[in-house]
Amino acid sequence: MRTGHETELRTDGDESSSKPPLEIGLVIAGRMDDARMQAVETMRDRLAGRLQRDFDQFRWVLRIVNRSETRLRRPGSVRVEPTELLEIGQTERESYRWDFIIVITQSDLRTHDKPFAMGIVARVQDAAILSTSRLDPEGVSATARPQDRGDLLATRLLALALHALGHLNGLAHMDDPHNIMYEPATPADLNTMASWTAEQKEDVAANLRLIADVRLEEQVDALRSSRLSFYLKGTWVNRHEIADAVLQAHPWEFPRRLARLTTAAFSTALILLMTAETWDLASSVSPGKLLILIVIALSVTTAFVTARQRLLVRRTRRLTEQTVVANVAVVAIVLSGMMTTFFGLLGTTLAFQVLVFRTSVVRTWAASLQEPWTFAHSLVVASFVAALGLVIGAFGASFEEYNYFRHVAFVDEET
Ligand SMILES: [Zn+2]
């Protein structure tokens, strides 16, 4: 079964089976010792068996691709960056037609939200990362026999893989410590996470059915259509998946998580508010022009951040539906994040105006305004200031560390 760097396991040998196929690619990234490799293979076999038993309406294919030669760590850093591993997974996916990617590494994962992580879930990319670093009971009980060690590692990897697949298929956490969707706090918690409820199974099955549907790129007309119409069609067909991915990314937390962007945007807004010319200029802008200004500010910042942080998946080969989903989702995530920041700025500047600036002062600043000052004028000034603040803020975002922004955009959970 072993061919060079790859091993493949089909749970149903009959290729001509009428069951729709579902493929999971397990990518070994970076050096992995024999004991762990063995545990990964055991886990793959158990996972394949489990999925075939629980979701027998599909034909499961699980392939291990060994990329242990990949050099991960940059000199001096102990932990490996999850977004780097996601990229490795995406590169491999180009060669195969995988529905899910699970990247497995022996290195510890760098985290941004939690002190440590055993796994990472990235819904936009249908990908998960598992790290054996903290799962390996080696450090916990030195007296354990090697086979027990391997068995426990495989058990924990399996629980983590199922947990990730649960998230990738839209499941949320459960309080029951025996449930696969329990949120594990320690590696030992994984030992008991083994079951799903009938309802969870149904939800996963429903989502898998959508995924197993004939992929768009396999339809004859898709091959003939232009890039744009392929994108439009792909977006429409996957609109629910894209909406889910955006919700999972919590774009409303962007202002809090992207501190540099937010600081730059708010500082700009404050300075603009303290400038008389802003009031004079903004109060004479018509609502139509203001709307155009806001649309431009949101588009420019979204495009700038997406390009600058290299968030789009680029394909050297033909365009696939998965690429369309990943790219449209990430643009929607950034756009929603920008809109959150914009409305946050708008609300804050408006409140600041109403509370701090007396109308008599404002009136003298907006010198060229011929009519009496109303709330509508305050709203116009606040929108103007928020739009400009956002643009400057996006330049601030370019100072966010490269991997951090990608992390915010792609990673849904550190487990
Ligand atoms: Zn979780």
mmCIF file of N, CA and C and ligand atoms in Angstrom, residues 163 167 173 413 415, ligand 1:
data_model
loop_
_atom_site.group_PDB
_atom_site.id
_atom_site.type_symbol
_atom_site.label_atom_id
_atom_site.label_comp_id
_atom_site.label_asym_id
_atom_site.label_seq_id
_atom_site.Cartn_x
_atom_site.Cartn_y
_atom_site.Cartn_z
ATOM 1 N N HIS A 163 -12.949 15.973 16.474
ATOM 2 C CA HIS A 163 -13.381 17.280 16.983
ATOM 3 C C HIS A 163 -13.253 18.342 15.882
ATOM 4 N N HIS A 167 -16.146 20.567 13.818
ATOM 5 C CA HIS A 167 -16.185 22.017 13.578
ATOM 6 C C HIS A 167 -16.261 22.330 12.086
ATOM 7 N N HIS A 173 -19.569 23.505 20.340
ATOM 8 C CA HIS A 173 -19.121 22.736 21.509
ATOM 9 C C HIS A 173 -20.280 22.167 22.330
ATOM 10 N N GLU A 413 -10.431 28.409 15.599
ATOM 11 C CA GLU A 413 -10.306 27.909 16.970
ATOM 12 C C GLU A 413 -8.920 27.373 17.244
ATOM 13 N N THR A 415 -7.569 24.803 19.774
ATOM 14 C CA THR A 415 -8.096 23.813 20.725
ATOM 15 C C THR A 415 -7.018 23.393 21.706
HETATM 16 ZN ZN ZN B 1 -13.554 23.059 19.520
#
